[in-house]
PDB file of C-alpha atoms in Angstrom:
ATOM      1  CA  UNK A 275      26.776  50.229 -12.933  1.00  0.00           C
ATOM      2  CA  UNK A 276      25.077  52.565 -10.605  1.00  0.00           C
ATOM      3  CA  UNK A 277      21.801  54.022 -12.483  1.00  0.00           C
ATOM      4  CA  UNK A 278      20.973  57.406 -11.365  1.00  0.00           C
ATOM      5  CA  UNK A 279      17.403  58.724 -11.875  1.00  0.00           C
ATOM      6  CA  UNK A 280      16.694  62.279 -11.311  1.00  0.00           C
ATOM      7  CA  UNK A 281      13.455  63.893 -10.937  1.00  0.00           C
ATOM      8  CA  UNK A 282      11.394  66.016 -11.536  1.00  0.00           C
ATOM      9  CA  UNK A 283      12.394  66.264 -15.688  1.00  0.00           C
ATOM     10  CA  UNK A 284      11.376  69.930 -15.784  1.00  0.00           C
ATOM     11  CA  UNK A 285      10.168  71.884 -12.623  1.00  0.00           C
ATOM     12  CA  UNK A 286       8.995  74.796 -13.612  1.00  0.00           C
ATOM     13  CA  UNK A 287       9.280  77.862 -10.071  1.00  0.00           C
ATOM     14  CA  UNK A 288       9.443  81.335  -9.958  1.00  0.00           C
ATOM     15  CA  UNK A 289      12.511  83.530  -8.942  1.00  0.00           C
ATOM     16  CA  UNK A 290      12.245  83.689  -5.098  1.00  0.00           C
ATOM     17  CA  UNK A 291      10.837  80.246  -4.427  1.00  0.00           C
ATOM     18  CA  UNK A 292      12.279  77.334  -2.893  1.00  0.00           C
ATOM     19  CA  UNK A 293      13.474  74.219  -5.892  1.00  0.00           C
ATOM     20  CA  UNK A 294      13.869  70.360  -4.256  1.00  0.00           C
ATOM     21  CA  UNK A 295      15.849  68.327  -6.576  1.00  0.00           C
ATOM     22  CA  UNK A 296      15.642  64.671  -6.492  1.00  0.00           C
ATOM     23  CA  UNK A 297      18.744  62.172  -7.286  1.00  0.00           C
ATOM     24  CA  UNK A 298      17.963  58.301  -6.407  1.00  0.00           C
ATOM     25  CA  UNK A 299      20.795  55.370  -7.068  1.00  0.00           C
ATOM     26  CA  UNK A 300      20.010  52.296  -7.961  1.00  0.00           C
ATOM     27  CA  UNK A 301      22.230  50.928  -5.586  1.00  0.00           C
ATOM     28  CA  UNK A 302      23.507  52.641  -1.995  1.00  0.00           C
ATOM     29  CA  UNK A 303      26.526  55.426  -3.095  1.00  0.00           C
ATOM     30  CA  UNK A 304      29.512  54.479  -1.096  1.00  0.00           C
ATOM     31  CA  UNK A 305      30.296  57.208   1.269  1.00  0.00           C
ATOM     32  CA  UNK A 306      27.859  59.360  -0.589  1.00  0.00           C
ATOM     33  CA  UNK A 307      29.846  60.230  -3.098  1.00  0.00           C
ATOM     34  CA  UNK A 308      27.576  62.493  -4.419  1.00  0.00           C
ATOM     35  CA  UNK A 309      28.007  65.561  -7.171  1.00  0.00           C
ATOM     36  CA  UNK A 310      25.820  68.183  -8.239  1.00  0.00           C
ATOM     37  CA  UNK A 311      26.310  70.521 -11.147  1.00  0.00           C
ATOM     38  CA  UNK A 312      24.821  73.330 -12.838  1.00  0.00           C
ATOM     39  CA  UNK A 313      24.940  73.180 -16.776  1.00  0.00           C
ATOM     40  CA  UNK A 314      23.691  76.574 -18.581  1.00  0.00           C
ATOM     41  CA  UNK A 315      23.339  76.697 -22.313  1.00  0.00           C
ATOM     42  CA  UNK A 316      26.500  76.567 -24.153  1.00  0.00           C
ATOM     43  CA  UNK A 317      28.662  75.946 -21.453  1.00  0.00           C
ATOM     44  CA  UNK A 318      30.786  73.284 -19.320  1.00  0.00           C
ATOM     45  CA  UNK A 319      28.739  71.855 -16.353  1.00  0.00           C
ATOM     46  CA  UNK A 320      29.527  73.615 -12.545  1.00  0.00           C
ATOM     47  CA  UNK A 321      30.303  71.874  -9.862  1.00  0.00           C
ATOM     48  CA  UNK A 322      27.946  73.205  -7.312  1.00  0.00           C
ATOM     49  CA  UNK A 323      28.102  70.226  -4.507  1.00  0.00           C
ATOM     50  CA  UNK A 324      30.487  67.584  -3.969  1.00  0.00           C
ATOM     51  CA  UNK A 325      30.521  64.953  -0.953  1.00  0.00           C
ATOM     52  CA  UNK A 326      26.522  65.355  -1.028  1.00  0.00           C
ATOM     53  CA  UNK A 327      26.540  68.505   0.888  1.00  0.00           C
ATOM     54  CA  UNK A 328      30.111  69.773   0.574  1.00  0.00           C
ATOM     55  CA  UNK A 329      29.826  73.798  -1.269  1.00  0.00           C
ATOM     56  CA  UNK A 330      31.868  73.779  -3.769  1.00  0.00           C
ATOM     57  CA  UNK A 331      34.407  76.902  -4.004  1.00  0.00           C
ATOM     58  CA  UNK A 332      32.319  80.358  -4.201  1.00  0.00           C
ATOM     59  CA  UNK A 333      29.041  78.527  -4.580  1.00  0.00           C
ATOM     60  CA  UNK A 334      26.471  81.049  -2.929  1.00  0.00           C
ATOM     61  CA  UNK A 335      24.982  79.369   0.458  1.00  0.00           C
ATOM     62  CA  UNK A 336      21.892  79.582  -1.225  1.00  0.00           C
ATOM     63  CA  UNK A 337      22.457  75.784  -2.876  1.00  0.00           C
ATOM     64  CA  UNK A 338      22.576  73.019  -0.626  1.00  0.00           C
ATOM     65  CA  UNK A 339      22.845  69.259  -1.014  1.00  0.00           C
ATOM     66  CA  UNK A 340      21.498  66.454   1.695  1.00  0.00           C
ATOM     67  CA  UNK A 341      21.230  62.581   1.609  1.00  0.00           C
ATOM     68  CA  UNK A 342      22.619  59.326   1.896  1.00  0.00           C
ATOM     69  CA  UNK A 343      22.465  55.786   0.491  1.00  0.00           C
ATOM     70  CA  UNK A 344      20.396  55.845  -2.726  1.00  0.00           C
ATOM     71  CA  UNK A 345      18.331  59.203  -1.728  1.00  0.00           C
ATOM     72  CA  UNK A 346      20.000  62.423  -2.476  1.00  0.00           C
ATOM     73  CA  UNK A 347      18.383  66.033  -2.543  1.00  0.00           C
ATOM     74  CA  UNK A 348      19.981  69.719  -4.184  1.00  0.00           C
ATOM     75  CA  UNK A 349      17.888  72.276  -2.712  1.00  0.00           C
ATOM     76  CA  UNK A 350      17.570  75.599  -3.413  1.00  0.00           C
ATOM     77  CA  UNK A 351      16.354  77.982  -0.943  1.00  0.00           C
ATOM     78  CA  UNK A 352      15.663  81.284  -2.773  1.00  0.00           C
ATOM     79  CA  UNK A 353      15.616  81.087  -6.873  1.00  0.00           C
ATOM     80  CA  UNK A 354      17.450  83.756  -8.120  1.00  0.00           C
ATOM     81  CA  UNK A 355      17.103  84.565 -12.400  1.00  0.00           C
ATOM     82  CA  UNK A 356      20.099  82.992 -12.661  1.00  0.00           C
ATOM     83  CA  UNK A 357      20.157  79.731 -11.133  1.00  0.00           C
ATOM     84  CA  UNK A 358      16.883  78.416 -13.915  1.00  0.00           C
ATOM     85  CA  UNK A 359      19.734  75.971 -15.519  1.00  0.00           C
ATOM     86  CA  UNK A 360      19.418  72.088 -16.064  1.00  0.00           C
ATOM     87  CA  UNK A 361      20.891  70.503 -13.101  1.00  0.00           C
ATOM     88  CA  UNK A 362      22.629  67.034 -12.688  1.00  0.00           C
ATOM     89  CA  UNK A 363      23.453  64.757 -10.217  1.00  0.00           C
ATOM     90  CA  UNK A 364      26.970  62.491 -10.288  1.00  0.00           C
ATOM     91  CA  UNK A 365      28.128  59.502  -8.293  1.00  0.00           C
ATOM     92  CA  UNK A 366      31.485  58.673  -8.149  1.00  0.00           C
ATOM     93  CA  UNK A 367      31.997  56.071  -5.541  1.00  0.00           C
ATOM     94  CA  UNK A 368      31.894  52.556  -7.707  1.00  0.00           C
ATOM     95  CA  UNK A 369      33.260  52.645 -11.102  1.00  0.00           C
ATOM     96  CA  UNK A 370      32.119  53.084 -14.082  1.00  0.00           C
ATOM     97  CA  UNK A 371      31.067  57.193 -12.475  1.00  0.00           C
ATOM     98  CA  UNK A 372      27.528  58.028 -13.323  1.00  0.00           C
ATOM     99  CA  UNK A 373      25.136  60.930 -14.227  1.00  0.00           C
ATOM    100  CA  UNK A 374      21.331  61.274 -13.846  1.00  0.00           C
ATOM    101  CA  UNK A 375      19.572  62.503 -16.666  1.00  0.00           C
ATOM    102  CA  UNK A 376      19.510  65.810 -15.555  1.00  0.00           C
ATOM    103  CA  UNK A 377      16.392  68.095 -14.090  1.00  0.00           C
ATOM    104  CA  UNK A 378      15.801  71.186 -16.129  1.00  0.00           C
ATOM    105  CA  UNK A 379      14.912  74.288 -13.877  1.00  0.00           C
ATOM    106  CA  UNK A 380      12.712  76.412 -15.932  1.00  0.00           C
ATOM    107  CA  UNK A 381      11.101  80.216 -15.094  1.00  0.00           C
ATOM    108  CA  UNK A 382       7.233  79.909 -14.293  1.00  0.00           C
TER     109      UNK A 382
ATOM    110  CA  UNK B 225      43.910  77.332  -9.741  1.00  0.00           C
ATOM    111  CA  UNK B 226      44.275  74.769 -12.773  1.00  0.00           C
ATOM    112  CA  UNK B 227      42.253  75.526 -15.840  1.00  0.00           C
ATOM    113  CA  UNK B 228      41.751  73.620 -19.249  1.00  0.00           C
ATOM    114  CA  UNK B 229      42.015  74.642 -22.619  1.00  0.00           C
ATOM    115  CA  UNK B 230      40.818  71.951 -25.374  1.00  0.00           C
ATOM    116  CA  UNK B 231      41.223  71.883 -28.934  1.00  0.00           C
ATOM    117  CA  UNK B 232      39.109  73.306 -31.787  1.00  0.00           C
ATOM    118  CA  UNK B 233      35.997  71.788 -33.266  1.00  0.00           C
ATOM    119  CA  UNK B 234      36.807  69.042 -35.801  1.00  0.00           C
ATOM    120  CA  UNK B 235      34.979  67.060 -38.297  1.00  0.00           C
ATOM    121  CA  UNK B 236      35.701  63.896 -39.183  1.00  0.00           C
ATOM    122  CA  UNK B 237      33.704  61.301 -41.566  1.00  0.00           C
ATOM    123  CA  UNK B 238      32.102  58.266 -40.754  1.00  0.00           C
ATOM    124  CA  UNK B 239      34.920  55.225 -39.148  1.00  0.00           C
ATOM    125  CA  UNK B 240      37.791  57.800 -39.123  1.00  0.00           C
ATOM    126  CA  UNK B 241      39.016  58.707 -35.388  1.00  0.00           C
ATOM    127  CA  UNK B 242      39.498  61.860 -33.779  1.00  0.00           C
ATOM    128  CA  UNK B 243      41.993  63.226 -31.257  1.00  0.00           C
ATOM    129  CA  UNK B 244      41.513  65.929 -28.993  1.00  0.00           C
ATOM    130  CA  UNK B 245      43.750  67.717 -26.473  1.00  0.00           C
ATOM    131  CA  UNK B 246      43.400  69.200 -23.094  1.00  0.00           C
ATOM    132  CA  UNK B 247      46.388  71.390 -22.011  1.00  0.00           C
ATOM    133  CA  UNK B 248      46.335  72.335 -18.141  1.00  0.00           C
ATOM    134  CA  UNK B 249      47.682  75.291 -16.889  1.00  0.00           C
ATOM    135  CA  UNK B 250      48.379  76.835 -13.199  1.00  0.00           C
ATOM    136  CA  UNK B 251      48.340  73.908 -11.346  1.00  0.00           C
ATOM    137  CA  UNK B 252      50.689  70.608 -11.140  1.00  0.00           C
ATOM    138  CA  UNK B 253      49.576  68.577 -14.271  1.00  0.00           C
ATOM    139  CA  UNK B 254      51.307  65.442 -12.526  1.00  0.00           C
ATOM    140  CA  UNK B 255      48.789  65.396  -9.379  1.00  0.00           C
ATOM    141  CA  UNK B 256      45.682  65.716 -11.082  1.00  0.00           C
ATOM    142  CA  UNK B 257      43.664  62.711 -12.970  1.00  0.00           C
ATOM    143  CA  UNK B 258      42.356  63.835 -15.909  1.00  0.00           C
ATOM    144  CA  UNK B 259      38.312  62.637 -16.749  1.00  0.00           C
ATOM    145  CA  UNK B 260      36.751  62.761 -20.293  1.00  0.00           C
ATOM    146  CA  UNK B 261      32.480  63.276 -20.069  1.00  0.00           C
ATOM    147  CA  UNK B 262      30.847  63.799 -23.518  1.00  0.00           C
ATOM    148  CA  UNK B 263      27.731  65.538 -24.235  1.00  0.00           C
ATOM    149  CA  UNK B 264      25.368  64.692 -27.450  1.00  0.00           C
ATOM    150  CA  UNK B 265      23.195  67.362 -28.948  1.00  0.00           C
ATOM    151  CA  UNK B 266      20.019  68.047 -26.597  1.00  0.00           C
ATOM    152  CA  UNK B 267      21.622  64.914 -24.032  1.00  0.00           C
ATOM    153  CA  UNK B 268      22.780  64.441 -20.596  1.00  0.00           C
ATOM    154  CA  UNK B 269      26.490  63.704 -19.802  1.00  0.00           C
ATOM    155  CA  UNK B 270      28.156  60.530 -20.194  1.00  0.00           C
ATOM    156  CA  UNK B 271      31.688  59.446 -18.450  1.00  0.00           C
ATOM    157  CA  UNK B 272      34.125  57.779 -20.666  1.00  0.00           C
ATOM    158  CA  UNK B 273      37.236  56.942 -19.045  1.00  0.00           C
ATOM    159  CA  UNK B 274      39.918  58.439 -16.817  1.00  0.00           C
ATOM    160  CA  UNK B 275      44.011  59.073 -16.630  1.00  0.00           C
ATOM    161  CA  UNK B 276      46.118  59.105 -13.615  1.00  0.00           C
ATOM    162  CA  UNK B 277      48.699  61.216 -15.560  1.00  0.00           C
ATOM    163  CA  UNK B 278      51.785  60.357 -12.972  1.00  0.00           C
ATOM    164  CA  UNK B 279      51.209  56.872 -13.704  1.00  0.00           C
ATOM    165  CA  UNK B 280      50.255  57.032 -17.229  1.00  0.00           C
ATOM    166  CA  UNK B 281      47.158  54.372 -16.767  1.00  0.00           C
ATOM    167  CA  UNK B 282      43.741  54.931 -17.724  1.00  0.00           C
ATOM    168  CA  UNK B 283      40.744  53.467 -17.412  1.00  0.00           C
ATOM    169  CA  UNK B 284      37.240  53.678 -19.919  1.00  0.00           C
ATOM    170  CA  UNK B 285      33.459  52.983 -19.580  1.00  0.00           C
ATOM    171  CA  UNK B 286      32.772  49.312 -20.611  1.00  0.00           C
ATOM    172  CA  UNK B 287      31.348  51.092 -23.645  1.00  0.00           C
ATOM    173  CA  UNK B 288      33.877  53.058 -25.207  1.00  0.00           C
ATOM    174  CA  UNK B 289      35.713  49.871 -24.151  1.00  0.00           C
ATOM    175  CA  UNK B 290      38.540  49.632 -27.127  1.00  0.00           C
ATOM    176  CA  UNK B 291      37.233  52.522 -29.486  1.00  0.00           C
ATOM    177  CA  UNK B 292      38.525  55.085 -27.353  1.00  0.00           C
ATOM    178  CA  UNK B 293      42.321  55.672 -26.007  1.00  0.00           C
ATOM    179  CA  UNK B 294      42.978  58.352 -23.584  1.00  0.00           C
ATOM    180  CA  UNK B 295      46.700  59.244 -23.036  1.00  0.00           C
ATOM    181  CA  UNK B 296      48.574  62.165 -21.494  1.00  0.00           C
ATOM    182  CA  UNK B 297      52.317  64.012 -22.128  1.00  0.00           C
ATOM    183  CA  UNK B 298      53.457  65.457 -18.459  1.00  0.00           C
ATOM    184  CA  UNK B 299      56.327  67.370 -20.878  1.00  0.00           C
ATOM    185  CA  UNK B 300      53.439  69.743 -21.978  1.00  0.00           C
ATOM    186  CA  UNK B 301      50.790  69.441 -19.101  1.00  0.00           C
ATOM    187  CA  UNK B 302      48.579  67.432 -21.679  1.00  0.00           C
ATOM    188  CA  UNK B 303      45.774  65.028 -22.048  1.00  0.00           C
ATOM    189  CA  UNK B 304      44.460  63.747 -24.877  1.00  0.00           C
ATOM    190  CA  UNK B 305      41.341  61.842 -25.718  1.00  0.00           C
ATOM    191  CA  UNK B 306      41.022  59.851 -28.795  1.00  0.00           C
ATOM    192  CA  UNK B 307      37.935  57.923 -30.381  1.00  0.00           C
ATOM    193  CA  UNK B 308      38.512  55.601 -33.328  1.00  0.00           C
ATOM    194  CA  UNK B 309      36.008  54.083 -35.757  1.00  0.00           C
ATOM    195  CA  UNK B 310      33.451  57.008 -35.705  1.00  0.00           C
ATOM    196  CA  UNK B 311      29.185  56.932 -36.245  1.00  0.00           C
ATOM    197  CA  UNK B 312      27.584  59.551 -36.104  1.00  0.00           C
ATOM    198  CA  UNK B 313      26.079  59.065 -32.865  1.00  0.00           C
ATOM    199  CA  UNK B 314      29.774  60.064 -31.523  1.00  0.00           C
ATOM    200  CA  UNK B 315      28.682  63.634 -32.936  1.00  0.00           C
ATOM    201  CA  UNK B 316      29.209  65.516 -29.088  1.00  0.00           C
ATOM    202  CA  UNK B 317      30.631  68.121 -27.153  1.00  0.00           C
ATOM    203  CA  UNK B 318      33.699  66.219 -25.398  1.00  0.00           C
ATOM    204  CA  UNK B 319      34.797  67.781 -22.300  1.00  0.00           C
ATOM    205  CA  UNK B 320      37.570  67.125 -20.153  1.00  0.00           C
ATOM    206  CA  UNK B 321      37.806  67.399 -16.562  1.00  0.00           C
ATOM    207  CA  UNK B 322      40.245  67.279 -13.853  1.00  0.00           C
ATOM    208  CA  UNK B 323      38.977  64.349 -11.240  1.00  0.00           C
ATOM    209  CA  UNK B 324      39.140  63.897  -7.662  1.00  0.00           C
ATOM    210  CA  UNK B 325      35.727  61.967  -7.913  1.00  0.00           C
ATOM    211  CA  UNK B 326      34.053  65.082  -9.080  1.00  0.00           C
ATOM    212  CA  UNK B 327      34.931  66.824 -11.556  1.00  0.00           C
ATOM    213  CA  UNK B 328      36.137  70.453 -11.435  1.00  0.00           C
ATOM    214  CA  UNK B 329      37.448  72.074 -13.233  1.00  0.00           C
ATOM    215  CA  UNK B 330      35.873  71.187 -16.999  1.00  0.00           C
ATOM    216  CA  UNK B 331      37.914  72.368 -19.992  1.00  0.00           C
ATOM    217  CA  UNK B 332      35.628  74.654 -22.470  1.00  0.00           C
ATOM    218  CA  UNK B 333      34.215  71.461 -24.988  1.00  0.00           C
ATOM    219  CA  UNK B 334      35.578  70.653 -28.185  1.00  0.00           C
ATOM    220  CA  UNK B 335      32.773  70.057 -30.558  1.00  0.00           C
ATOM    221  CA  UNK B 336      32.977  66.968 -32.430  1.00  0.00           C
ATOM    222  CA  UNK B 337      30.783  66.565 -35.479  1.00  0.00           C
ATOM    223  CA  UNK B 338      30.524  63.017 -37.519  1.00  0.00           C
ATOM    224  CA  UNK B 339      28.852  63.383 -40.929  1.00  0.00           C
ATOM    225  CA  UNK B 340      29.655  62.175 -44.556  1.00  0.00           C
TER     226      UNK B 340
END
């Protein structure tokens, strides 16, 4: 089983700055099958990214995913008051699928 | 655009089992596999097995490995999810999902609560 480890476990940015996102595999994700979601209180997880840089339908440009292998990266480029959210990371390209443990995006 | 509507909260005891359904809507129920990911209180997410409804075979995480059962009924457009011999640790949010490797859409959550 793939192990995905996510970091930072809080990152704590104020609205207008840039958020990195880490996601590293234990093992190289074939074809880098990568996800990314967005999980606010009290609701279902959003797919943000798919592919590891693939938007997901009317996902602002503002998100972005990058990587390959066992190095993946969500970035955000300008924080807006709604994107502070706990984010995770998904692989889906050996069975059994896998998430990280999830990064929570908090307002400074 | 397919969307998912589970079932109601439930509340079961200790070692019964619980089943819960995910009805799809607006798309072609037949095309899609259906995922079910779990959430505990305060946790992460957790994958627990998959349906491929056309074909009627599923497939579970090694650890739900013969507690849980997932089925689906192409009549009504619905998957279901089952988990047998409860603990309270089972006490989630189970979602379902529809599953082309990601998942998107995710049904609403049906709360699942074990206690005596």
């Amino acid at each position: 089983e793939i192990v995905l480890t996510q970091s930072p476990g809080t990152l704590s940015l104020s609205p207008g700055e840039r958020a990195t996102l880490s996601c590293r595999a234990s093992q190289s994700v074939s074809s880098s099958y990568l996800a990314w979601y967005q999980q606010k209180p009290g609701q279902a997880p959003r797919l943000l990214i798919y592919g590891a840089s693939s938007r997901a339908t009317g996902i602002p440009d503002r998100f972005s995913g990058s990587g390959s292998g066992t190095d993946f990266t969500l970035t955000i480029s300008r924080l807006e008051p709604e994107d502070f959210a706990v984010y995770y990371c998904q692989q889906y390209g050996n069975s059994p699928y896998s998430f990280g443990q999830g990064t929570k995006l908090e307002i400074k | 655009q397919v969307q998912l509507v589970q079932s109601g909260a439930e509340v079961k005891k200790p070692g019964s089992s619980v089943k819960v359904s995910c009805k799809a809507s607006g798309g072609t129920f037949s095309s899609y596999i259906i995922s079910w990911v779990r959430q505990a209180p305060g946790q992460g997410l957790e994958w627990m097995g998959r349906i491929i409804p056309i074909f009627g075979s599923a497939n579970y995480a090694q650890r739900f490995q013969g507690r849980v059962t997932i089925t689906a009924d192409e009549s009504t457009s619905t998957a279901y999810m089952e988990l047998s011999s409860l603990r309270s640790e089972d006490t989630a949010v189970y979602y379902c999902a529809t599953d082309p490797g990601w998942f998107d859409p995710w049904g609403q959550g049906t709360l699942v609560t074990v206690s005596s």
